[in-house]
Amino acid sequence: MKINNSIIHVILTGGVGSRLWPLSRKSQPKQYLEIFEGKSLFEMTVDRNSHLANKVMVVGNVDNHHLSGKVMNKTQTSYINIVEATPRNTAAAIAFAAFASNPDDILIVTPSDHIIDKMDNYNQAINEAILKAQDGYIVTFGIIPTKPETGYGYIESKGDKVISFREKPNETTAKEFIARGNFLWNSGMFCFKAGVLLDELKQFQPDVYEKSKAVWEASKDGFLSLDLSLEIPSISIDYAVMERSKKIKVVPASFAWSDLGSFESVYEYLITKGHPIDANGNMVIGCESYTTFLGLRNTIFVHTNNANLILQKENSQDVKDIYNELEKQNSELLN
């Protein structure tokens, strides 16, 4: 299935979206919820990149690959399917995609659960990244920030040079980053030649490289072995390569971007699409029944058939604590 020097769109579909419980469940993670004008985030990701790449690769897992398959059928997109037996973080997931490619193929790696607007700016950023990737660089996309967001990692940059990668900051540090003016949100999107990425991985994380290679070589029709996969160290591509390689460039991009990682970001997105709120900023998601709020402001009521969540918009990062608590109890409500 290898064509010479393709541009391949690699879609990473891991993650359950624990901060979007109870909408997002293990059986229906957030990237497959059709709450965005009748489409899922995954479908929007496939559409968005269909004209930029000539091949598509989906790195999924045993729990969700059938959901990806439904979307690929719906959009009539042929794709290379890589099914992880167990999540081993992004370094391994990206390594599998690179092993499945020719060394000179250019990979555009994107998560499956992001919202992106201003498509002209997006296409321009991708084309710029492809040119840098052709020159042997590993390119990361830094989003020009619109506010001091604490839910994202940051890239400190100068032009297309990366000075440092920073963890998710607290409020004070985030404000400082914005004030300094040379910090970008780390989008978790990348572009590189498959061979360049693998060379760097081999140099900085030989263990991840060797064990991922062994898993890939033993794969059957894209399905990966559980026993072999468990031996791969679980480490992110940021730690494994991005923060260590000398071949990193950043494309500062001004497309509108959100990872929709919290109900606050879903709320803000839905408002731009005309989803109703009352005079005090309260919103209902998922409930057709008449619902009214008294004495409450900026509250989000999330309804599903077996669980409801009522939260202050400002507390949306804390939903993952509820998810973690239910996980400890082995609750059916996560399935």
Short mmCIF file of C-alpha atoms in Angstrom, two decimals:
data_model
loop_
_atom_site.label_atom_id
_atom_site.label_comp_id
_atom_site.label_asym_id
_atom_site.label_seq_id
_atom_site.Cartn_x
_atom_site.Cartn_y
_atom_site.Cartn_z
CA MET A 1 0.00 0.00 0.00
CA LYS A 2 2.99 2.32 -0.31
CA ILE A 3 2.93 5.01 -2.98
CA ASN A 4 6.10 7.05 -3.46
CA ASN A 5 6.27 10.20 -1.39
CA SER A 6 2.64 10.65 -0.50
CA ILE A 7 1.25 13.34 1.75
CA ILE A 8 -0.53 11.32 4.41
CA HIS A 9 -3.07 12.67 6.89
CA VAL A 10 -2.61 10.70 10.13
CA ILE A 11 -5.59 10.96 12.50
CA LEU A 12 -4.96 10.08 16.15
CA THR A 13 -8.18 8.94 17.80
CA GLY A 14 -7.09 7.97 21.32
CA GLY A 15 -8.56 9.68 24.37
CA VAL A 16 -11.95 9.46 26.01
CA GLY A 17 -12.51 13.16 26.71
CA SER A 18 -13.00 12.67 30.44
CA ARG A 19 -13.73 16.39 30.94
CA LEU A 20 -16.80 16.02 28.69
CA TRP A 21 -18.47 13.29 30.77
CA PRO A 22 -21.39 12.36 30.72
CA LEU A 23 -21.63 13.20 26.99
CA SER A 24 -18.30 11.52 26.28
CA ARG A 25 -18.12 7.84 27.29
CA LYS A 26 -15.81 4.93 26.63
CA SER A 27 -18.37 3.58 24.13
CA GLN A 28 -18.81 6.99 22.46
CA PRO A 29 -15.80 9.27 23.05
CA LYS A 30 -16.19 12.99 22.34
CA GLN A 31 -14.67 12.82 18.84
CA TYR A 32 -17.60 10.65 17.65
CA LEU A 33 -20.49 12.67 19.16
CA GLU A 34 -22.58 14.15 16.35
CA ILE A 35 -23.35 17.39 18.19
CA PHE A 36 -21.63 19.76 15.78
CA GLU A 37 -24.25 20.56 13.13
CA GLY A 38 -24.99 16.87 12.61
CA LYS A 39 -21.33 15.91 12.28
CA SER A 40 -18.78 14.58 14.73
CA LEU A 41 -15.40 16.19 15.37
CA PHE A 42 -13.81 13.11 13.78
CA GLU A 43 -15.81 13.57 10.57
CA MET A 44 -14.94 17.28 10.48
CA THR A 45 -11.25 16.34 10.82
CA VAL A 46 -11.48 13.94 7.86
CA ASP A 47 -13.27 16.60 5.74
CA ARG A 48 -10.88 19.39 6.67
CA ASN A 49 -7.80 17.59 5.42
CA SER A 50 -9.24 15.62 2.52
CA HIS A 51 -7.93 18.07 -0.10
CA LEU A 52 -4.50 18.43 1.53
CA ALA A 53 -3.44 14.77 1.57
CA ASN A 54 -3.59 11.91 -0.89
CA LYS A 55 -3.79 9.17 1.74
CA VAL A 56 -5.40 8.86 5.15
CA MET A 57 -4.24 6.76 8.07
CA VAL A 58 -6.28 6.31 11.25
CA VAL A 59 -4.50 5.26 14.45
CA GLY A 60 -7.24 3.98 16.71
CA ASN A 61 -7.70 1.33 19.36
CA VAL A 62 -9.69 -1.82 19.91
CA ASP A 63 -12.50 0.14 21.61
CA ASN A 64 -13.06 2.82 18.99
CA HIS A 65 -11.85 1.65 15.57
CA HIS A 66 -15.36 0.49 14.56
CA LEU A 67 -16.63 4.05 15.26
CA SER A 68 -13.90 5.48 13.02
CA GLY A 69 -14.82 2.90 10.37
CA LYS A 70 -18.44 4.12 10.34
CA VAL A 71 -17.31 7.69 9.70
CA MET A 72 -14.88 6.63 6.97
CA ASN A 73 -17.71 4.70 5.26
CA LYS A 74 -20.07 7.66 5.62
CA THR A 75 -17.51 10.00 4.00
CA GLN A 76 -16.48 7.30 1.48
CA THR A 77 -12.82 7.73 2.45
CA SER A 78 -10.40 4.87 1.87
CA TYR A 79 -7.82 4.66 4.64
CA ILE A 80 -5.03 2.67 6.23
CA ASN A 81 -6.24 1.33 9.55
CA ILE A 82 -3.86 0.95 12.52
CA VAL A 83 -5.50 -0.51 15.60
CA GLU A 84 -3.62 -0.30 18.89
CA ALA A 85 -4.27 -3.11 21.35
CA THR A 86 -3.64 -0.76 24.28
CA PRO A 87 -2.90 2.97 24.47
CA ARG A 88 0.87 3.68 24.65
CA ASN A 89 0.70 7.48 24.32
CA THR A 90 1.52 9.61 21.28
CA ALA A 91 5.19 8.66 20.68
CA ALA A 92 4.22 5.06 19.88
CA ALA A 93 1.03 6.01 17.98
CA ILE A 94 2.99 8.37 15.72
CA ALA A 95 5.83 5.85 15.33
CA PHE A 96 3.34 3.23 14.02
CA ALA A 97 2.13 5.69 11.39
CA ALA A 98 5.73 6.46 10.38
CA PHE A 99 6.62 2.75 10.13
CA ALA A 100 3.57 2.26 7.90
CA SER A 101 4.87 4.94 5.50
CA ASN A 102 7.81 5.39 3.15
CA PRO A 103 10.69 7.38 4.70
CA ASP A 104 10.08 10.33 2.34
CA ASP A 105 6.30 10.43 2.82
CA ILE A 106 5.16 13.61 4.52
CA LEU A 107 2.82 13.00 7.45
CA ILE A 108 0.37 15.60 8.72
CA VAL A 109 -0.56 14.35 12.20
CA THR A 110 -3.71 15.72 13.81
CA PRO A 111 -5.90 14.74 16.74
CA SER A 112 -9.46 13.78 15.83
CA ASP A 113 -11.27 16.00 18.31
CA HIS A 114 -10.36 19.60 17.50
CA ILE A 115 -12.49 22.41 16.12
CA ILE A 116 -10.84 24.62 13.52
CA ASP A 117 -12.21 27.68 11.74
CA LYS A 118 -10.72 30.23 9.31
CA MET A 119 -9.83 27.59 6.76
CA ASP A 120 -7.76 29.89 4.52
CA ASN A 121 -5.35 30.46 7.40
CA TYR A 122 -5.38 26.75 8.18
CA ASN A 123 -4.53 25.72 4.61
CA GLN A 124 -1.78 28.32 4.48
CA ALA A 125 -0.25 26.99 7.73
CA ILE A 126 -0.36 23.38 6.46
CA ASN A 127 1.29 24.33 3.15
CA GLU A 128 4.03 26.23 5.00
CA ALA A 129 4.61 23.20 7.25
CA ILE A 130 4.84 20.83 4.26
CA LEU A 131 7.62 23.00 2.75
CA LYS A 132 9.59 22.92 6.02
CA ALA A 133 9.01 19.16 6.34
CA GLN A 134 10.41 18.67 2.83
CA ASP A 135 13.57 20.41 4.09
CA GLY A 136 13.93 17.79 6.83
CA TYR A 137 12.34 19.63 9.75
CA ILE A 138 9.79 18.32 12.23
CA VAL A 139 7.12 21.01 12.31
CA THR A 140 4.75 21.76 15.14
CA PHE A 141 1.80 24.15 14.86
CA GLY A 142 1.63 26.97 17.41
CA ILE A 143 -1.66 28.83 17.64
CA ILE A 144 -1.50 32.57 18.24
CA PRO A 145 -3.38 32.76 21.56
CA THR A 146 -6.56 34.77 22.02
CA LYS A 147 -6.60 34.63 25.85
CA PRO A 148 -4.48 33.39 28.80
CA GLU A 149 -5.74 29.79 28.61
CA THR A 150 -4.62 27.42 31.40
CA GLY A 151 -5.87 24.26 29.66
CA TYR A 152 -3.16 24.24 26.95
CA GLY A 153 0.60 23.78 26.84
CA TYR A 154 2.59 26.63 25.28
CA ILE A 155 5.47 27.01 22.84
CA GLU A 156 7.91 29.87 23.40
CA SER A 157 9.08 30.92 19.95
CA LYS A 158 11.01 33.41 17.88
CA GLY A 159 9.89 33.39 14.25
CA ASP A 160 9.82 29.70 13.32
CA LYS A 161 12.40 28.74 15.99
CA VAL A 162 11.24 26.98 19.15
CA ILE A 163 12.89 28.38 22.30
CA SER A 164 11.07 26.09 24.74
CA PHE A 165 7.98 23.99 25.35
CA ARG A 166 5.98 24.82 28.50
CA GLU A 167 3.52 22.74 30.49
CA LYS A 168 -0.05 23.95 31.09
CA PRO A 169 0.47 27.13 33.17
CA ASN A 170 -1.47 28.52 36.11
CA GLU A 171 -3.51 31.72 35.65
CA THR A 172 -0.65 34.08 36.59
CA THR A 173 1.89 32.39 34.33
CA ALA A 174 -0.61 32.24 31.44
CA LYS A 175 -1.14 36.01 31.71
CA GLU A 176 2.63 36.52 31.76
CA PHE A 177 2.99 34.38 28.60
CA ILE A 178 0.37 36.46 26.78
CA ALA A 179 1.97 39.72 27.92
CA ARG A 180 5.35 38.60 26.59
CA GLY A 181 3.83 38.13 23.15
CA ASN A 182 6.03 35.28 21.85
CA PHE A 183 4.11 32.35 23.32
CA LEU A 184 1.84 30.14 21.23
CA TRP A 185 -0.66 27.46 22.21
CA ASN A 186 0.70 23.98 21.54
CA SER A 187 -1.88 22.47 19.18
CA GLY A 188 -0.67 18.85 19.23
CA MET A 189 -0.49 18.90 15.41
CA PHE A 190 2.72 17.97 13.54
CA CYS A 191 4.14 17.65 10.05
CA PHE A 192 7.32 15.77 9.07
CA LYS A 193 8.89 13.19 6.80
CA ALA A 194 8.31 9.73 8.28
CA GLY A 195 12.02 8.86 8.09
CA VAL A 196 13.14 12.07 9.84
CA LEU A 197 10.77 11.48 12.76
CA LEU A 198 11.92 7.86 13.13
CA ASP A 199 15.61 8.86 13.06
CA GLU A 200 15.02 11.36 15.86
CA LEU A 201 12.95 8.88 17.88
CA LYS A 202 15.70 6.29 17.47
CA GLN A 203 18.28 8.78 18.72
CA PHE A 204 16.37 10.07 21.77
CA GLN A 205 14.14 7.13 22.72
CA PRO A 206 15.71 3.98 21.25
CA ASP A 207 13.52 1.81 23.46
CA VAL A 208 10.27 3.30 22.10
CA TYR A 209 11.68 3.05 18.57
CA GLU A 210 12.74 -0.61 18.78
CA LYS A 211 9.65 -1.84 20.60
CA SER A 212 7.22 0.06 18.36
CA LYS A 213 9.06 -1.32 15.32
CA ALA A 214 8.74 -4.89 16.66
CA VAL A 215 5.01 -4.35 17.28
CA TRP A 216 4.50 -2.89 13.80
CA GLU A 217 6.39 -5.72 12.11
CA ALA A 218 4.29 -8.33 13.94
CA SER A 219 0.99 -6.59 13.08
CA LYS A 220 -1.72 -8.35 11.08
CA ASP A 221 -3.86 -6.16 8.79
CA GLY A 222 -3.03 -3.18 10.96
CA PHE A 223 -4.04 -4.88 14.24
CA LEU A 224 -1.26 -4.71 16.83
CA SER A 225 -0.32 -7.35 19.39
CA LEU A 226 -1.30 -6.68 23.00
CA ASP A 227 1.61 -8.53 24.63
CA LEU A 228 4.24 -6.80 22.51
CA SER A 229 2.53 -3.40 22.87
CA LEU A 230 2.68 -3.56 26.66
CA GLU A 231 6.47 -3.47 26.42
CA ILE A 232 6.51 -0.05 24.72
CA PRO A 233 7.23 2.78 27.19
CA SER A 234 4.20 5.09 27.41
CA ILE A 235 5.57 8.52 26.57
CA SER A 236 4.30 11.52 24.64
CA ILE A 237 5.86 12.67 21.37
CA ASP A 238 6.54 16.02 23.08
CA TYR A 239 8.82 14.45 25.69
CA ALA A 240 10.25 11.84 23.34
CA VAL A 241 11.22 14.07 20.41
CA MET A 242 9.87 17.62 20.32
CA GLU A 243 11.63 18.87 23.45
CA ARG A 244 14.97 17.29 22.51
CA SER A 245 15.42 17.35 18.74
CA LYS A 246 17.40 20.12 17.01
CA LYS A 247 15.22 19.73 13.90
CA ILE A 248 12.06 21.35 15.27
CA LYS A 249 10.37 24.32 13.63
CA VAL A 250 7.09 25.96 14.58
CA VAL A 251 4.54 27.48 12.23
CA PRO A 252 2.76 30.28 14.12
CA ALA A 253 -0.82 30.03 12.89
CA SER A 254 -3.81 32.31 13.19
CA PHE A 255 -6.59 29.86 12.37
CA ALA A 256 -9.28 29.62 15.05
CA TRP A 257 -8.57 26.51 17.11
CA SER A 258 -9.92 24.74 20.17
CA ASP A 259 -9.37 21.23 21.45
CA LEU A 260 -12.92 21.33 22.90
CA GLY A 261 -11.41 19.78 25.99
CA SER A 262 -13.97 21.20 28.40
CA PHE A 263 -17.62 22.20 28.60
CA GLU A 264 -16.52 25.84 28.71
CA SER A 265 -14.96 25.52 25.25
CA VAL A 266 -17.97 23.54 23.95
CA TYR A 267 -20.24 26.28 25.37
CA GLU A 268 -18.26 29.02 23.61
CA TYR A 269 -18.28 27.08 20.35
CA LEU A 270 -22.02 26.30 20.47
CA ILE A 271 -22.81 29.98 21.09
CA THR A 272 -21.00 30.92 17.86
CA LYS A 273 -23.30 28.43 16.09
CA GLY A 274 -26.49 29.93 17.53
CA HIS A 275 -27.14 27.40 20.32
CA PRO A 276 -29.59 29.09 22.75
CA ILE A 277 -28.66 30.49 26.16
CA ASP A 278 -30.92 32.43 28.55
CA ALA A 279 -30.46 36.04 29.70
CA ASN A 280 -28.06 34.90 32.44
CA GLY A 281 -25.83 32.81 30.17
CA ASN A 282 -27.25 29.40 31.16
CA MET A 283 -27.18 26.63 28.55
CA VAL A 284 -28.83 23.24 28.13
CA ILE A 285 -27.02 20.48 26.19
CA GLY A 286 -28.74 17.25 25.20
CA CYS A 287 -32.20 17.84 26.65
CA GLU A 288 -35.37 18.52 24.64
CA SER A 289 -37.60 19.06 27.72
CA TYR A 290 -38.46 22.58 28.81
CA THR A 291 -35.69 23.57 31.22
CA THR A 292 -35.39 26.84 33.08
CA PHE A 293 -32.80 28.24 35.50
CA LEU A 294 -33.62 30.39 38.55
CA GLY A 295 -31.00 32.47 40.30
CA LEU A 296 -28.16 30.84 38.36
CA ARG A 297 -25.61 32.36 36.00
CA ASN A 298 -23.33 30.71 33.42
CA THR A 299 -24.58 27.26 34.36
CA ILE A 300 -24.45 24.35 31.93
CA PHE A 301 -27.00 21.55 32.26
CA VAL A 302 -25.86 18.40 30.43
CA HIS A 303 -28.46 15.69 30.00
CA THR A 304 -27.96 12.06 28.94
CA ASN A 305 -30.28 9.09 29.35
CA ASN A 306 -28.58 7.80 32.52
CA ALA A 307 -26.59 10.71 33.94
CA ASN A 308 -26.96 14.48 34.26
CA LEU A 309 -24.29 17.05 35.02
CA ILE A 310 -24.98 20.57 36.27
CA LEU A 311 -21.92 22.79 36.46
CA GLN A 312 -20.74 26.36 36.62
CA LYS A 313 -19.00 27.07 33.34
CA GLU A 314 -15.89 28.19 35.28
CA ASN A 315 -15.59 24.74 36.90
CA SER A 316 -15.45 22.83 33.66
CA GLN A 317 -11.84 21.67 34.13
CA ASP A 318 -12.95 19.80 37.28
CA VAL A 319 -15.26 17.38 35.45
CA LYS A 320 -12.33 15.00 35.05
CA ASP A 321 -12.29 14.61 38.86
CA ILE A 322 -15.84 13.22 38.71
CA TYR A 323 -14.78 10.92 35.87
CA ASN A 324 -11.75 9.70 37.88
CA GLU A 325 -13.96 9.10 40.93
CA LEU A 326 -16.42 7.02 38.87
CA GLU A 327 -13.48 5.12 37.38
CA LYS A 328 -12.29 4.17 40.88
CA GLN A 329 -15.79 2.81 41.56
CA ASN A 330 -15.68 0.90 38.27
CA SER A 331 -18.94 2.63 37.40
CA GLU A 332 -21.18 1.57 34.52
CA LEU A 333 -21.75 5.29 33.92
CA LEU A 334 -18.44 5.56 32.06
CA ASN A 335 -19.34 2.94 29.45
#
